[in-house]
Coordinates of C-alpha atoms in Angstrom, one line a residue:
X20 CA 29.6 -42.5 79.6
X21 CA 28.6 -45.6 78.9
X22 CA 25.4 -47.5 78.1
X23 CA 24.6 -48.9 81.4
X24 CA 25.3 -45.4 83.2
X25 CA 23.1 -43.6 80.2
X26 CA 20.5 -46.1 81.4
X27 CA 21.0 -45.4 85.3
X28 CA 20.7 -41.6 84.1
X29 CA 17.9 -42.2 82.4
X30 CA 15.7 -43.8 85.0
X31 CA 16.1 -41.1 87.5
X32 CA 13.3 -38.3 88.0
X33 CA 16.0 -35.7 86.6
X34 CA 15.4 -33.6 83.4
X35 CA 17.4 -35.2 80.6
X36 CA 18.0 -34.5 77.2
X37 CA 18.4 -37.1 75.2
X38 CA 20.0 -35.8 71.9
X39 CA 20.6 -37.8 69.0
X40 CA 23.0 -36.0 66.0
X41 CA 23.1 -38.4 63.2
X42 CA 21.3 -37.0 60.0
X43 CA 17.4 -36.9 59.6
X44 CA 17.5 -40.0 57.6
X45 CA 19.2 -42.4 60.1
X46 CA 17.1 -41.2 62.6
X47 CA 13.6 -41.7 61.3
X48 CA 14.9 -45.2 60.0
X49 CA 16.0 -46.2 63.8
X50 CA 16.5 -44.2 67.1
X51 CA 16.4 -44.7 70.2
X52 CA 13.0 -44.8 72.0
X53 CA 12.2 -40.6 73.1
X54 CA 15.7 -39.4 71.6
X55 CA 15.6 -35.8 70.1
X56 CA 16.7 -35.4 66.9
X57 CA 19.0 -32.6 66.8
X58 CA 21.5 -33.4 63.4
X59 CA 24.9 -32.5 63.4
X60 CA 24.5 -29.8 60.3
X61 CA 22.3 -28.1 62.3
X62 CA 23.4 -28.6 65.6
X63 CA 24.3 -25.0 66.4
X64 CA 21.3 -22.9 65.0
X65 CA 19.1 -25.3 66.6
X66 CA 20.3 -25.1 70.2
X67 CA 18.2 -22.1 71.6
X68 CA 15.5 -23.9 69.8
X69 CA 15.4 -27.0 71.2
X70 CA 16.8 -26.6 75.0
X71 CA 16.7 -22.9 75.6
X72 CA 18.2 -21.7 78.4
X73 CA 17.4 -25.1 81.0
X74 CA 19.9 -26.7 82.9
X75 CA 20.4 -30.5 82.7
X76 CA 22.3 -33.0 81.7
X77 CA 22.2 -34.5 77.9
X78 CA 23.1 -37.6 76.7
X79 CA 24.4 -37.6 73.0
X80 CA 24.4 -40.5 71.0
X81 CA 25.6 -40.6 67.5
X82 CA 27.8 -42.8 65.1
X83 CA 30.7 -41.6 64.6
X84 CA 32.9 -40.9 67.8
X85 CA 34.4 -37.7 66.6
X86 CA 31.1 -35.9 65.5
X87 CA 29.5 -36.5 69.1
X88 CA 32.5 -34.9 70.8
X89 CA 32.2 -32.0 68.7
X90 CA 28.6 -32.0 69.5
X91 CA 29.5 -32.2 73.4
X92 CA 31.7 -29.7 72.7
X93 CA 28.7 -27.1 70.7
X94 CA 26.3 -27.8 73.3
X95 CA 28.4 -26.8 76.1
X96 CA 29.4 -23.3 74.1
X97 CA 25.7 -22.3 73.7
X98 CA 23.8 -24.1 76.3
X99 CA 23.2 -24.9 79.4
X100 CA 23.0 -28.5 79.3
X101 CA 26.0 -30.5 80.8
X102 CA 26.8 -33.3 78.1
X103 CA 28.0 -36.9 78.7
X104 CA 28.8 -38.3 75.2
X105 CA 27.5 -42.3 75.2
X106 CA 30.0 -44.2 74.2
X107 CA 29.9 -46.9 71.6
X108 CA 26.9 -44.5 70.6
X109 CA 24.1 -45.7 68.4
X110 CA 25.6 -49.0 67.4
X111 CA 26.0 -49.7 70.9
X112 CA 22.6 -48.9 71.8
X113 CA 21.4 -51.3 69.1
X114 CA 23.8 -54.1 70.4
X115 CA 22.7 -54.0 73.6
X116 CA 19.2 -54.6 72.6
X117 CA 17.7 -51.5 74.3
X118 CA 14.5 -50.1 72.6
X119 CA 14.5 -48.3 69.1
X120 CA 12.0 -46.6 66.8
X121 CA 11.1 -45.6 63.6
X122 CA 9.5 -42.6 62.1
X123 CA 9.3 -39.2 63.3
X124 CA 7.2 -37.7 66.9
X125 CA 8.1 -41.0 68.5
X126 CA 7.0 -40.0 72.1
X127 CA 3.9 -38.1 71.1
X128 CA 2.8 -41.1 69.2
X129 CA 3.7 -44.1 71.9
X130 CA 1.3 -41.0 74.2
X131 CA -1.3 -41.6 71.5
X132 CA -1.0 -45.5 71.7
X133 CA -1.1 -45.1 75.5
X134 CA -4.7 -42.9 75.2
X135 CA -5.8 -45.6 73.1
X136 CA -5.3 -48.5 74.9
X137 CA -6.5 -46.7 78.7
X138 CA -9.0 -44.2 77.2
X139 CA -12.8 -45.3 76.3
X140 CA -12.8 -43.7 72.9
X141 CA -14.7 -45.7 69.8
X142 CA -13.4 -46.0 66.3
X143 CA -15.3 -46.5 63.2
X144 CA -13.8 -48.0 60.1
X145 CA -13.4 -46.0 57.0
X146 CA -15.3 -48.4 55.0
X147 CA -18.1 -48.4 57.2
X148 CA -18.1 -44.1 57.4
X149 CA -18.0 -43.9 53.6
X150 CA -21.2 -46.3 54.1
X151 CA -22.8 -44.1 56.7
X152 CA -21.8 -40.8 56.5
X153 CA -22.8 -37.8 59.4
X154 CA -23.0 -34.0 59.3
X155 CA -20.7 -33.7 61.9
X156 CA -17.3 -34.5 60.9
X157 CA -14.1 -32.8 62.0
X158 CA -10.2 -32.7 60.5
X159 CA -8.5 -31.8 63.9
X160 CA -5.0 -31.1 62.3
X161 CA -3.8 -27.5 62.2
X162 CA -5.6 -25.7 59.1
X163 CA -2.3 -25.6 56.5
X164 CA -2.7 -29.3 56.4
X165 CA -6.5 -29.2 56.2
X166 CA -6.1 -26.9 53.3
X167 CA -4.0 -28.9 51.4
X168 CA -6.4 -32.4 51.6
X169 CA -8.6 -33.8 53.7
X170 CA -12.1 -36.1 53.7
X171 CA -15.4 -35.1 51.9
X172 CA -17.2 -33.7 53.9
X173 CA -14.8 -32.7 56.7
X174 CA -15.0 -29.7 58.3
X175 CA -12.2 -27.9 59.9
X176 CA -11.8 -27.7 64.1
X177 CA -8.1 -28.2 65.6
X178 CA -8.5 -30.2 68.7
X179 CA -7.4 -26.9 70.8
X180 CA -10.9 -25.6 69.8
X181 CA -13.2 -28.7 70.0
X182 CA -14.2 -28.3 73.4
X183 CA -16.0 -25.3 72.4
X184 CA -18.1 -26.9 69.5
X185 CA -21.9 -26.2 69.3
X186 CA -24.3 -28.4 67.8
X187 CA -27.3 -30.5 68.5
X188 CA -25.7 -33.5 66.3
X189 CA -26.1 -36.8 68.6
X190 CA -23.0 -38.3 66.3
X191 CA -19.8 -36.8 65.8
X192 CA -16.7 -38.2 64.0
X193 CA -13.0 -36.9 64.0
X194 CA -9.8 -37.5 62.1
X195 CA -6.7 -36.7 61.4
X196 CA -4.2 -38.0 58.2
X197 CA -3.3 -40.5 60.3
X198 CA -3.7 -41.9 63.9
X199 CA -2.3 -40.2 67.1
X200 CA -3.9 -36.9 66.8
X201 CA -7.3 -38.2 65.8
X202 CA -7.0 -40.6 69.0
X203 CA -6.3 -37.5 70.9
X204 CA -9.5 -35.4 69.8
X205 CA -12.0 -38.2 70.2
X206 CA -10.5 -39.0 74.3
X207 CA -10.4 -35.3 74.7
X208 CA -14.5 -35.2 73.8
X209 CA -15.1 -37.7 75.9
X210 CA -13.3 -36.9 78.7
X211 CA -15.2 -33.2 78.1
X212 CA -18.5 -35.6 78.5
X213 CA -19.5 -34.1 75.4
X214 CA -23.0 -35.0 74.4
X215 CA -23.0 -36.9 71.5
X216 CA -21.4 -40.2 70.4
X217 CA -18.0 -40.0 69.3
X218 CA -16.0 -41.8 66.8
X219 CA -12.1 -41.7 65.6
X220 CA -11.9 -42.6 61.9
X221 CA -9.8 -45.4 61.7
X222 CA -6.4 -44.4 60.0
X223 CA -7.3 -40.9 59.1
X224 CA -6.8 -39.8 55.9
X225 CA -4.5 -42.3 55.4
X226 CA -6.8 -45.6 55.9
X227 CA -9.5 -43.9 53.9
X228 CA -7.4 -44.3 50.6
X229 CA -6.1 -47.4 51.8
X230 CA -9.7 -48.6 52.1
X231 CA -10.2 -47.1 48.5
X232 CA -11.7 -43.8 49.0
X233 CA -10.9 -40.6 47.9
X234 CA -8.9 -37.4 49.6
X235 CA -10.3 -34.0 48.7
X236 CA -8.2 -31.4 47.8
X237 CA -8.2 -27.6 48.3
X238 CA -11.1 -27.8 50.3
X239 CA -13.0 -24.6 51.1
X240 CA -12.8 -23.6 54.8
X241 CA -16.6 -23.8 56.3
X242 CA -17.3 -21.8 59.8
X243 CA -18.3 -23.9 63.0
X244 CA -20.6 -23.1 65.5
X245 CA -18.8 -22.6 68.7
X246 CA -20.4 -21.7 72.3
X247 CA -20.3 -18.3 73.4
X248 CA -17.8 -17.4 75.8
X249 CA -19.3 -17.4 79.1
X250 CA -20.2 -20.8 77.9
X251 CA -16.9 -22.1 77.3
X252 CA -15.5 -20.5 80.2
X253 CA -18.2 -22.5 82.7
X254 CA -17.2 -25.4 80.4
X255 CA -13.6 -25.1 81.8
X256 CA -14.6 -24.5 85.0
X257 CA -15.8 -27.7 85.4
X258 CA -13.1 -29.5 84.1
X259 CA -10.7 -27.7 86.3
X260 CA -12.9 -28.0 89.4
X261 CA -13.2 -31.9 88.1
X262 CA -9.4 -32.4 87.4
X263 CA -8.4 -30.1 90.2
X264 CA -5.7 -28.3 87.4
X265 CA -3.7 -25.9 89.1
X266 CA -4.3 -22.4 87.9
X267 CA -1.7 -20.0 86.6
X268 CA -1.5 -16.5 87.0
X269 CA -0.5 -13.3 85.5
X270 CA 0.9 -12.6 88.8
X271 CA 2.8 -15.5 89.1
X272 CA 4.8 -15.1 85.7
X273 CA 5.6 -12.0 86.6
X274 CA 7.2 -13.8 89.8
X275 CA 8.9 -16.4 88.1
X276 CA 10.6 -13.7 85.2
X277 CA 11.6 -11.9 88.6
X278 CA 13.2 -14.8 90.1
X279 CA 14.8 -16.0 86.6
X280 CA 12.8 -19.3 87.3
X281 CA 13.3 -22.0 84.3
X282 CA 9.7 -22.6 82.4
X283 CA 8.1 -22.7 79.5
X284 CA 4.9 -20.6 78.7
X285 CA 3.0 -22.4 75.8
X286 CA 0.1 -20.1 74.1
X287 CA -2.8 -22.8 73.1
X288 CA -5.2 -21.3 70.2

């Protein structure tokens, strides 16, 4: 296929994977924009993994012309993607000056940038939190990561969990070790109209050293105060009656097994 009829492809409303085989390292130095990263050496015990049993087409881009027919090849053996190899692949992508990327979670951090930029969430340097710091102040990321560093005087709440925070605080901050996931807890309080002010540290982690302060290490995990449940559920109710989110049932999965319908059940905790 080549890269004008990759393009058509990809501008249509049909599911795509887009599958990128070169190693880990060429892909985090330069990709294409919302390519998966699925490398060659591990191609074939990461195909359940990534695309279980969907059915779509997939685009595979690589670099060497040989490897990406093999990878065509893999896919088709124990998937049920239909894949139309790019020809030229990543080279040809580049030369055609069609958008690329660096780093790793590429689409979940362009979604961050996006909040950011449409959302009515406030920052707060690190410079100027050091200077002024408040009792409520949250490390969203998963607790692993929280154990290993985080601020002083962070405690631990994934985002997941902040909409069931209790406290009589009127200011409230929230970080991550970086950007996009601190971005996402702060837009997620507002749009819960929580009541307090909120404020993403700038940079996470991350910016906090940069602005000269220190990380703390093995840091003790403290217990929030959360709402009961009867008050979280009301608290949901409101967003799904404000949102109008469709709700799924028991029921309903129990359809959709029946009718071998494709989807994905995601457990949020």
């Amino acid at each position: 296929m080549s890269i004008d009829e990759a393009l058509e492809r990809l501008r249509t409303p049909e599911p795509i994977a887009f599958i990128d085989i070169r190693s880990r390292h060429h892909y985090v130095a330069n990709h294409p924009v919302f390519a998966v990263n699925a490398p060659i050496d591990s191609l074939e015990t990461h195909c359940d993994t990534l695309f279980g049993s969907e059915s779509a087409t997939a685009l595979v881009i690589g670099d060497d012309e040989l490897l990406t027919t093999w990878a065509s090849h893999l896919i088709t053996q124990k998937t049920n993607l239909q894949p139309k190899v790019i020809r030229g692949g990543f080279s040809a992508w580049e030369a055609a000056g069609l958008p690329t990327w660096g780093g790793e979670y590429t689409p979940s951090k362009a979604f961050g940038e996006w909040v950011e930029q449409t959302g009515s969430m406030s920052h707060i340097s690190p410079l100027e939190a050091m200077k002024s710091p408040v009792h409520d102040q949250f490390d969203v990321r998963p607790l692993e990561e929280f154990n290993r560093f985080t601020l002083p005087g962070s405690r631990h709440c994934p985002t997941g969990r902040l909409g069931a925070l209790k406290t009589q605080q009127t200011h409230l901050r929230v970080h991550c070790a970086g950007r996009t996931r601190g971005i996402i807890a702060a837009q997620t309080l507002v749009d819960l109209h929580f009541p307090a002010t909120i404020q993403c540290i700038s940079g996470g982690t991350q910016g906090w050293e940069i602005a000269g302060g220190t990380r703390q290490f093995n840091h003790p995990t403290e217990q929030v105060d959360l709402i009961t449940s009867s008050e979280e559920n009301s608290r949901a109710q409101v967003l799904i009656k404000k949102y109008h989110l469709p709700i799924f049932t028991a029921t309903e999965e129990v359809a959709w097994l029946n009718e071998s319908r494709d989807f994905r059940l995601l457990t949020v905790c």
